PDB file of C-alpha atoms in Angstrom:
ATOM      1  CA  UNK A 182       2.593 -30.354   4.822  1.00 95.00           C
ATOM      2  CA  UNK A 183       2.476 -28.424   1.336  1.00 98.00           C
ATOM      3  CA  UNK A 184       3.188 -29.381  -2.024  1.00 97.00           C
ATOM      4  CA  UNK A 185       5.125 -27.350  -3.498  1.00 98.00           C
ATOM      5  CA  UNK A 186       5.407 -26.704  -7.942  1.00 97.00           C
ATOM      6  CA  UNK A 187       8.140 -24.167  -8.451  1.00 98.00           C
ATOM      7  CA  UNK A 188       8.593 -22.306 -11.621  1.00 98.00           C
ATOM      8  CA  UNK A 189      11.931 -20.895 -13.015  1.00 98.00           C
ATOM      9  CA  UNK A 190      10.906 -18.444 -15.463  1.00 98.00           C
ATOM     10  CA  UNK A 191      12.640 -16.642 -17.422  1.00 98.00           C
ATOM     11  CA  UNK A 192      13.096 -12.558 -17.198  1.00 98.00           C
ATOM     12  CA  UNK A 193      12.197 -12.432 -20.794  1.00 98.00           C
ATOM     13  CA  UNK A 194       8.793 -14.516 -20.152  1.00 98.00           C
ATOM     14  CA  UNK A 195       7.652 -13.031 -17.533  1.00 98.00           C
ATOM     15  CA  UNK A 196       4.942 -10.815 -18.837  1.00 97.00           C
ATOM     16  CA  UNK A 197       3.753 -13.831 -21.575  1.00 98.00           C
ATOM     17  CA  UNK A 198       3.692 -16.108 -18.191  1.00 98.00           C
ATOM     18  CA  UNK A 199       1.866 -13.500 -16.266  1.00 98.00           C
ATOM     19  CA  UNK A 200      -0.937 -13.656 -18.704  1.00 98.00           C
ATOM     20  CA  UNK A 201      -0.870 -17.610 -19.228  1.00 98.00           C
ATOM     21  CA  UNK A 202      -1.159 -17.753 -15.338  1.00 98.00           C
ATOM     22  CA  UNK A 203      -3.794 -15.235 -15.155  1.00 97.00           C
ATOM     23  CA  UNK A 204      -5.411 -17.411 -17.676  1.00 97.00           C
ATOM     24  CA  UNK A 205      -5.072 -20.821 -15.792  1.00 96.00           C
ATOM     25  CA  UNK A 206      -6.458 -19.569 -12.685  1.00 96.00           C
ATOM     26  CA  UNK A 207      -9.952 -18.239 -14.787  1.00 96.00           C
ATOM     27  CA  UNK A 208      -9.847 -21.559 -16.067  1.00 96.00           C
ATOM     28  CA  UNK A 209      -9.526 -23.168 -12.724  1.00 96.00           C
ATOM     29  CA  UNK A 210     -12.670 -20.883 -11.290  1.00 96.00           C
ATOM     30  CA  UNK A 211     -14.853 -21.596 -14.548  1.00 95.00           C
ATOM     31  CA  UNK A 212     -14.118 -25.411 -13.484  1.00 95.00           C
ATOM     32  CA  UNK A 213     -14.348 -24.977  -9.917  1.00 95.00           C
ATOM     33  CA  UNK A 214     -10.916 -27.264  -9.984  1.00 95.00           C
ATOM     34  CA  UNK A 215     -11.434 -29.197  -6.231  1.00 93.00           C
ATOM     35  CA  UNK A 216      -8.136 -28.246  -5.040  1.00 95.00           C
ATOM     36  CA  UNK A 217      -6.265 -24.567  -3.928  1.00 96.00           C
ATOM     37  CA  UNK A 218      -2.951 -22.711  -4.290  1.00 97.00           C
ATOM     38  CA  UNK A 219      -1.112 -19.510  -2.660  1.00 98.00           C
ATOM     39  CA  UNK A 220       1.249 -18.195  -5.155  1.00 98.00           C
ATOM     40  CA  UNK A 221       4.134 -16.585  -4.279  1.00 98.00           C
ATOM     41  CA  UNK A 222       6.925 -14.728  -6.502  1.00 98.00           C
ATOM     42  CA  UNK A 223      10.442 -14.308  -6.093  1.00 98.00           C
ATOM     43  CA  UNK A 224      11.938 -10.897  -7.524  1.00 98.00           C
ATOM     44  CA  UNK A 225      13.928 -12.779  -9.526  1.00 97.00           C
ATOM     45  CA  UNK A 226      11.125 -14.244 -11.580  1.00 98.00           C
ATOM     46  CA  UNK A 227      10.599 -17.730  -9.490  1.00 98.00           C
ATOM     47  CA  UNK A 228       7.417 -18.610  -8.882  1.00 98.00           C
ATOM     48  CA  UNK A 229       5.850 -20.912  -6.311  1.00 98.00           C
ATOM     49  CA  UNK A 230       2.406 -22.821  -6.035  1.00 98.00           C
ATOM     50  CA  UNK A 231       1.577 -24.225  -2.669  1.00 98.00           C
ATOM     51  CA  UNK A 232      -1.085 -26.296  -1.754  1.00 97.00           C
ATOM     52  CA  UNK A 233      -1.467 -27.829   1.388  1.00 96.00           C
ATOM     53  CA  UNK A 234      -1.849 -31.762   1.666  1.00 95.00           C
ATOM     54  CA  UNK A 235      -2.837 -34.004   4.675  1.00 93.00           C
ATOM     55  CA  UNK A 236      -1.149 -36.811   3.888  1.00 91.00           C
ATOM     56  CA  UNK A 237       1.260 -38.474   0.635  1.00 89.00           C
ATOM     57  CA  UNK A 238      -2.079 -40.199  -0.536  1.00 92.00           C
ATOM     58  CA  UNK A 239      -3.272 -37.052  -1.805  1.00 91.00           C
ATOM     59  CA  UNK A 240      -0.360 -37.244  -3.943  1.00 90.00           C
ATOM     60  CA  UNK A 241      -2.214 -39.736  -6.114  1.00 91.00           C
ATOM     61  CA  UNK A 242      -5.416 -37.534  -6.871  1.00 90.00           C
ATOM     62  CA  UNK A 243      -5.300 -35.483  -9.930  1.00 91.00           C
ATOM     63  CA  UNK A 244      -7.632 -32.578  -9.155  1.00 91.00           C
ATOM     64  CA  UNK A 245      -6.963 -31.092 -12.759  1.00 92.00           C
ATOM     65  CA  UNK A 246      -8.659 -34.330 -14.423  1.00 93.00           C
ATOM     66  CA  UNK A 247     -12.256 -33.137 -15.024  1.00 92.00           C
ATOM     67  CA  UNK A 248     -10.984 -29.610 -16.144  1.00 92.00           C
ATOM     68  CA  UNK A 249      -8.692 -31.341 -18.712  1.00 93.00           C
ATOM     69  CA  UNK A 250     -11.260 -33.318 -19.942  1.00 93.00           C
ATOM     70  CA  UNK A 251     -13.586 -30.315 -20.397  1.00 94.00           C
ATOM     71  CA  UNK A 252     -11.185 -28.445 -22.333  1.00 94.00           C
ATOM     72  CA  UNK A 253     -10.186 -30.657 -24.351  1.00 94.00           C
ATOM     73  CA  UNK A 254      -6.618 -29.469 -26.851  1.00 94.00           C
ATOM     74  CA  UNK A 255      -6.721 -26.077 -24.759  1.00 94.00           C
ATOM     75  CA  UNK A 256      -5.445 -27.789 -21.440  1.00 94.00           C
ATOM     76  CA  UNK A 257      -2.542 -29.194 -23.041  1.00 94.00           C
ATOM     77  CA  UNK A 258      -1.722 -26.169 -25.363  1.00 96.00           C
ATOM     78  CA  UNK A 259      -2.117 -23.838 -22.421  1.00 95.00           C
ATOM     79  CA  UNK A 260       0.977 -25.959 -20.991  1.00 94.00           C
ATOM     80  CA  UNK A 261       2.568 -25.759 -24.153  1.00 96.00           C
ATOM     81  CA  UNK A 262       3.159 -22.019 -23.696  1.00 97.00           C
ATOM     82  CA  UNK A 263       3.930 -22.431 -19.933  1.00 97.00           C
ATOM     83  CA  UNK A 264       6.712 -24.762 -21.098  1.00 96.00           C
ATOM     84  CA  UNK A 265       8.045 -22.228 -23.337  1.00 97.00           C
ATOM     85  CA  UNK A 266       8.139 -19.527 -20.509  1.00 98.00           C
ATOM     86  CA  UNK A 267      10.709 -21.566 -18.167  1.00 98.00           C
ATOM     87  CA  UNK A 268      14.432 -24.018 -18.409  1.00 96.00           C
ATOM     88  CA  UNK A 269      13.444 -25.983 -15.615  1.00 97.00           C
ATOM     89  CA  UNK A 270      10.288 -26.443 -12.961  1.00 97.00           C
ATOM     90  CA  UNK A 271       9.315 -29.312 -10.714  1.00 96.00           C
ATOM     91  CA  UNK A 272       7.655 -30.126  -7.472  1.00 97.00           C
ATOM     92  CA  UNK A 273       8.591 -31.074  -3.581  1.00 97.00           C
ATOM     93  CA  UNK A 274       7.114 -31.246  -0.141  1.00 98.00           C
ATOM     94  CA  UNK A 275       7.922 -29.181   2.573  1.00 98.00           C
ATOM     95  CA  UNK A 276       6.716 -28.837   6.104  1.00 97.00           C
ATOM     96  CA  UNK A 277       5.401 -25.915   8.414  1.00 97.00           C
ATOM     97  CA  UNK A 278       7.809 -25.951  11.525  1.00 98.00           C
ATOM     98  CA  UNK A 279       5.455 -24.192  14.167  1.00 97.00           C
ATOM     99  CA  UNK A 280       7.756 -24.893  17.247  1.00 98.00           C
ATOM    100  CA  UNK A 281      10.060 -23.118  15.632  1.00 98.00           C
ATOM    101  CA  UNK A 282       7.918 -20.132  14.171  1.00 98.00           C
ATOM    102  CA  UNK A 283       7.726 -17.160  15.746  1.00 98.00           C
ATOM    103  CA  UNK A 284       4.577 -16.034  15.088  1.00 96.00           C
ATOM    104  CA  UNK A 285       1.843 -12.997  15.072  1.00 93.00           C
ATOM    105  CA  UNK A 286      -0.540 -13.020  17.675  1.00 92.00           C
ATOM    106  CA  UNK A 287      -3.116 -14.644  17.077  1.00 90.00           C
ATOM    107  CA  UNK A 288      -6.112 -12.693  15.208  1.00 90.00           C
ATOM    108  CA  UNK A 289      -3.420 -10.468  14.393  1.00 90.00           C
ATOM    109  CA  UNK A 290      -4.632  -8.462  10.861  1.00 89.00           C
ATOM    110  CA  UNK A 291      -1.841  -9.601   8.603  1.00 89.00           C
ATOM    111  CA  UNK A 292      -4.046  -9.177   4.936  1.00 89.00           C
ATOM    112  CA  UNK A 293      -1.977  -6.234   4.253  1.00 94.00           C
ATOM    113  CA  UNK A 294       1.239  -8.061   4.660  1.00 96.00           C
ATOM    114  CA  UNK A 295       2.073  -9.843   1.181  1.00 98.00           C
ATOM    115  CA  UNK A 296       5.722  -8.354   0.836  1.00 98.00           C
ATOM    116  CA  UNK A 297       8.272 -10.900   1.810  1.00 98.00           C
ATOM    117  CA  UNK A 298      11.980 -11.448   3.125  1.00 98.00           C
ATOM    118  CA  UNK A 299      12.961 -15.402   2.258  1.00 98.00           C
ATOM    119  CA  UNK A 300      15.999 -16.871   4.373  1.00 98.00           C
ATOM    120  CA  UNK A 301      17.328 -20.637   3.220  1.00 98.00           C
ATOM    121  CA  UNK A 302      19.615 -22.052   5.622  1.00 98.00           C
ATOM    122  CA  UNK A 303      21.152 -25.171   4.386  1.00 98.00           C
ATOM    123  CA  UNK A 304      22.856 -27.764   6.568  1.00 98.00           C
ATOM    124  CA  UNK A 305      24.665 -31.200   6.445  1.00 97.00           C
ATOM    125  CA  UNK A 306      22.372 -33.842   7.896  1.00 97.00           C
ATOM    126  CA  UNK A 307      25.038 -34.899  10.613  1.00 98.00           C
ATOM    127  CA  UNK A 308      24.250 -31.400  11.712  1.00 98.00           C
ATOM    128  CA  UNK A 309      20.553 -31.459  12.396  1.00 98.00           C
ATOM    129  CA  UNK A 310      20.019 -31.582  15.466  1.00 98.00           C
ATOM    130  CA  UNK A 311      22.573 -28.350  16.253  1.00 98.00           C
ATOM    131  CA  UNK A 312      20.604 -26.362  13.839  1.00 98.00           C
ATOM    132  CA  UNK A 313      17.058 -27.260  15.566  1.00 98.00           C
ATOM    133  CA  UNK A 314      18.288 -26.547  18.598  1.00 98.00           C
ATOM    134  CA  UNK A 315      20.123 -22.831  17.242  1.00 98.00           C
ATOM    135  CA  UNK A 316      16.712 -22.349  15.738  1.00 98.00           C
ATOM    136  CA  UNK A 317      14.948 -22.691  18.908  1.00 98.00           C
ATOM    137  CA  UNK A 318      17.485 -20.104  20.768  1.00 98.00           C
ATOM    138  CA  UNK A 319      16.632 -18.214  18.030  1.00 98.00           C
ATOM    139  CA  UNK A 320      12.590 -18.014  18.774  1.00 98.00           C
ATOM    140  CA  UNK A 321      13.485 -17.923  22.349  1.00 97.00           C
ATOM    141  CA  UNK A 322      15.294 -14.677  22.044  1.00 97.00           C
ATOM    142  CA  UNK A 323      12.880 -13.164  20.279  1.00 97.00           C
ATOM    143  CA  UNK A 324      10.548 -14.060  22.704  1.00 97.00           C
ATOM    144  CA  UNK A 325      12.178 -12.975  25.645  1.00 96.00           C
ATOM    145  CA  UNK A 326      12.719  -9.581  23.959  1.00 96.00           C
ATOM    146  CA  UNK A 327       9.220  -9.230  22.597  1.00 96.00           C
ATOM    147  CA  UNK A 328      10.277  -8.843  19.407  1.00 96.00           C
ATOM    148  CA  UNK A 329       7.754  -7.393  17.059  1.00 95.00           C
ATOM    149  CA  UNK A 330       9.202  -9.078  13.750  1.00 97.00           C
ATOM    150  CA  UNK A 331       6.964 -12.111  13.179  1.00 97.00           C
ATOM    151  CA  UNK A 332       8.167 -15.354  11.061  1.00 98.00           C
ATOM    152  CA  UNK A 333       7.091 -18.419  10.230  1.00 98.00           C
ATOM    153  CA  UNK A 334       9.738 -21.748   9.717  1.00 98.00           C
ATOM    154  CA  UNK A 335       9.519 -24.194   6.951  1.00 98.00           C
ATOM    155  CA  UNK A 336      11.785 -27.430   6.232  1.00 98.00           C
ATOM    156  CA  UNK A 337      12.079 -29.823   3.662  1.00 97.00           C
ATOM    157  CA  UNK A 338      10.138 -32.854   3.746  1.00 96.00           C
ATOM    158  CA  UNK A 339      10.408 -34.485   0.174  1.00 95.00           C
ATOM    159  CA  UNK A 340      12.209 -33.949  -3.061  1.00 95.00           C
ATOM    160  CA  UNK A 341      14.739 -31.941  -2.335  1.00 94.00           C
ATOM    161  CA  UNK A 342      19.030 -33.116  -2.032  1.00 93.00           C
ATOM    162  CA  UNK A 343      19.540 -30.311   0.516  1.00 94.00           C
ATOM    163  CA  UNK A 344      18.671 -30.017   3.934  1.00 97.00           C
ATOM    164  CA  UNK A 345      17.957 -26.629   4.887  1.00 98.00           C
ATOM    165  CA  UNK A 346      15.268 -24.225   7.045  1.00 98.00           C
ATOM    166  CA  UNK A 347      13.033 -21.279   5.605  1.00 98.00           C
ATOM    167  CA  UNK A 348      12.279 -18.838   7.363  1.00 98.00           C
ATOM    168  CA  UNK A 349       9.469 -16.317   5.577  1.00 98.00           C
ATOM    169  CA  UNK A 350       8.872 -12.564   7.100  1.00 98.00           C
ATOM    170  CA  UNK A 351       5.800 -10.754   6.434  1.00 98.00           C
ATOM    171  CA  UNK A 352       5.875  -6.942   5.563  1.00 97.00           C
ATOM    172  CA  UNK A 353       3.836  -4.260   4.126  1.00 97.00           C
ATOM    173  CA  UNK A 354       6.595  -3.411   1.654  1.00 97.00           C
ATOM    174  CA  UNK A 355      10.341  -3.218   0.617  1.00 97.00           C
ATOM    175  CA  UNK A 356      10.307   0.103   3.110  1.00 97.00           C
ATOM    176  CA  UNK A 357       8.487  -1.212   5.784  1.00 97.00           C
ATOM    177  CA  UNK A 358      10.592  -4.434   6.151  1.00 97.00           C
ATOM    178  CA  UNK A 359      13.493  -2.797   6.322  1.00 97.00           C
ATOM    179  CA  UNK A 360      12.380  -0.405   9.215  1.00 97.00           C
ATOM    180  CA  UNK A 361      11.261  -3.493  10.906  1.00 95.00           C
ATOM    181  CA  UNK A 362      14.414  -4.801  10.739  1.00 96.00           C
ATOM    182  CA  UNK A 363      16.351  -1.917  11.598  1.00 96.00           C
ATOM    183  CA  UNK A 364      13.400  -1.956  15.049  1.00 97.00           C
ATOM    184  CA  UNK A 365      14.442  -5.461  15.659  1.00 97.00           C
ATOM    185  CA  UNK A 366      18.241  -5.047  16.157  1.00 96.00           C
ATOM    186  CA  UNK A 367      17.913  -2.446  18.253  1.00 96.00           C
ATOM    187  CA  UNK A 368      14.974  -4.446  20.317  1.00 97.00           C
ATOM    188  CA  UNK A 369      17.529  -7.656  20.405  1.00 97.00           C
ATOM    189  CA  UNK A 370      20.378  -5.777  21.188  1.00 95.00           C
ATOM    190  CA  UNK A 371      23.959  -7.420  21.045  1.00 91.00           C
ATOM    191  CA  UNK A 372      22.548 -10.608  22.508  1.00 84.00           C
ATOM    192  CA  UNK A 373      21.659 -11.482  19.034  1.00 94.00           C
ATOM    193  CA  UNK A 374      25.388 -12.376  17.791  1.00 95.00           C
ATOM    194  CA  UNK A 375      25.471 -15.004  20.032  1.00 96.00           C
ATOM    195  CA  UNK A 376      22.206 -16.308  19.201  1.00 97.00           C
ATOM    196  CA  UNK A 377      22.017 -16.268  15.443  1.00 97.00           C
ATOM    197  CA  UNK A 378      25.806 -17.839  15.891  1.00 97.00           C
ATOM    198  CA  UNK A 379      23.906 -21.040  17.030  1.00 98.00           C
ATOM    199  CA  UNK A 380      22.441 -21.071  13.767  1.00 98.00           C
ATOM    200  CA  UNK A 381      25.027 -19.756  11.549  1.00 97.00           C
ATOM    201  CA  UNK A 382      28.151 -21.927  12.664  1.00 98.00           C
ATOM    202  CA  UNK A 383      26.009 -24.998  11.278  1.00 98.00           C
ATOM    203  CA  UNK A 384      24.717 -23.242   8.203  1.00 98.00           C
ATOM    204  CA  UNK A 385      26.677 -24.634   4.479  1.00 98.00           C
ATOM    205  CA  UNK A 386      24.888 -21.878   2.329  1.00 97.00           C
ATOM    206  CA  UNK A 387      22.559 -19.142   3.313  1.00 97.00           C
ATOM    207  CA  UNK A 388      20.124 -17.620   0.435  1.00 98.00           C
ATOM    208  CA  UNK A 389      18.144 -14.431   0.746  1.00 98.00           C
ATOM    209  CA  UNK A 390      15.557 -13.872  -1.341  1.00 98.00           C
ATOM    210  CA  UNK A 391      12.791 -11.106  -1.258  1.00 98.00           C
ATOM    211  CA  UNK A 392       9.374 -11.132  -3.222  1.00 98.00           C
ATOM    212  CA  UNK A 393       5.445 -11.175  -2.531  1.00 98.00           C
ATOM    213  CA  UNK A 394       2.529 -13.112  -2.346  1.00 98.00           C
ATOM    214  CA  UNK A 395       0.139 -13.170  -5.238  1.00 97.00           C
ATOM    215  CA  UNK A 396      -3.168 -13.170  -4.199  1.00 97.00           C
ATOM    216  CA  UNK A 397      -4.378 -12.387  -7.602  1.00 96.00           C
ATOM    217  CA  UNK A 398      -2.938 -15.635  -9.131  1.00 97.00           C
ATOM    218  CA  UNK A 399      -3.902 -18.100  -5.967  1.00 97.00           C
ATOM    219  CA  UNK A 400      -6.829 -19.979  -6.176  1.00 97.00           C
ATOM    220  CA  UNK A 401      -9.641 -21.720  -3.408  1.00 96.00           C
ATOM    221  CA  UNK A 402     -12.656 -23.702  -5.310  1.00 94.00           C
ATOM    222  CA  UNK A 403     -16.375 -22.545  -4.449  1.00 89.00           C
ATOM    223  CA  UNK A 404     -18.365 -24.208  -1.017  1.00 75.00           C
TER     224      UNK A 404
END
């Protein structure tokens, strides 16, 4: 499961958040802050923190305690700023959906990968069980046709009204996705109208969004 802490900034922060968040995460690594993040960035200036949890108890913990403490007025005024920077932010669970992943193989090198293609599928609950199962067809087309476009599935878990599926694709680059995408249609062939159909007959509101990872403003404490 992952926590997730979105950010809405806005266009005309971005640069002033970019250095706040630059200057959180040095914080975080002078503290050693027992906790970790993968960032992520949407191109249109979202941002997402994502740390993975066990279990809801770990809800409870507050792993920025001791580095508030240390710093005293500059932990709070350093959130000051953030909360000039954004409208609206907040936080939800969501879960990895492996049966429904198509994945790389594993030990596959994917460090060069940090580009990515964002799908939301959202779906009325009464219609769960049709999308899990057009999801499935999905992966087992893409099996069957040895695709070489990997994904991985998410779905909400906590905190969220909607219902709905992500699916995240890994690329190089803008470039580089799309010639893997033009690859895959011609590797799924016209078989693939039917399939995604499964999906997209139960689908309320689909959202595409495309954006990187941020390896430079994710964080891991110290062994």
């Amino acid at each position: 499961m992952f926590l997730i802490h979105q950010d809405n900034v806005k266009p005309s922060k971005a640069m002033e958040y970019e250095t706040i968040a630059k200057e959180f995460n040095d914080a975080s690594i002078a503290h050693n802050v027992q906790t970790q993040w993968i960032t992520a960035v949407r191109d249109d200036f979202t941002y997402y923190y994502i740390t993975p949890i066990k279990n809801m108890a770990e809800l409870d913990e507050d792993p920025m305690e001791d580095m508030a403490k240390a710093m005293g007025d500059k932990f709070g005024e350093m959130f000051e700023r953030f909360n000039k920077c954004y409208d609206s932010h907040g936080s939800y669970l969501m879960r990895s959906v492996d049966a429904l992943s198509y994945k790389a193989p594993e030990g596959t090198d994917m460090s060069d990968q940090n580009y990515r293609v964002w799908f939301m599928m959202h779906y009325k609950p009464k219609n769960a069980a049709k999308m899990k199962e057009g999801m499935k067809a999905v992966k087992e087309l893409f099996e069957s046709k040895g695709s070489k476009e990997y994904y991985n599935v998410y779905h909400t878990a906590l905190g969220t009204m909607d219902n709905y599926y992500l699916v995240s694709i890994p690329a190089k680059d803008e470039i580089d996705s799309a010639t893997r995408s033009k690859a895959n249609q011609d590797v799924l062939g016209p078989d693939r109208y039917k399939t995604f159909n499964k999906v997209i007959n139960y689908t309320e509101k689909m959202e595409e969004f495309r954006g990187k990872m941020r390896p430079d403003l994710s964080y891991s404490p110290k062994e």
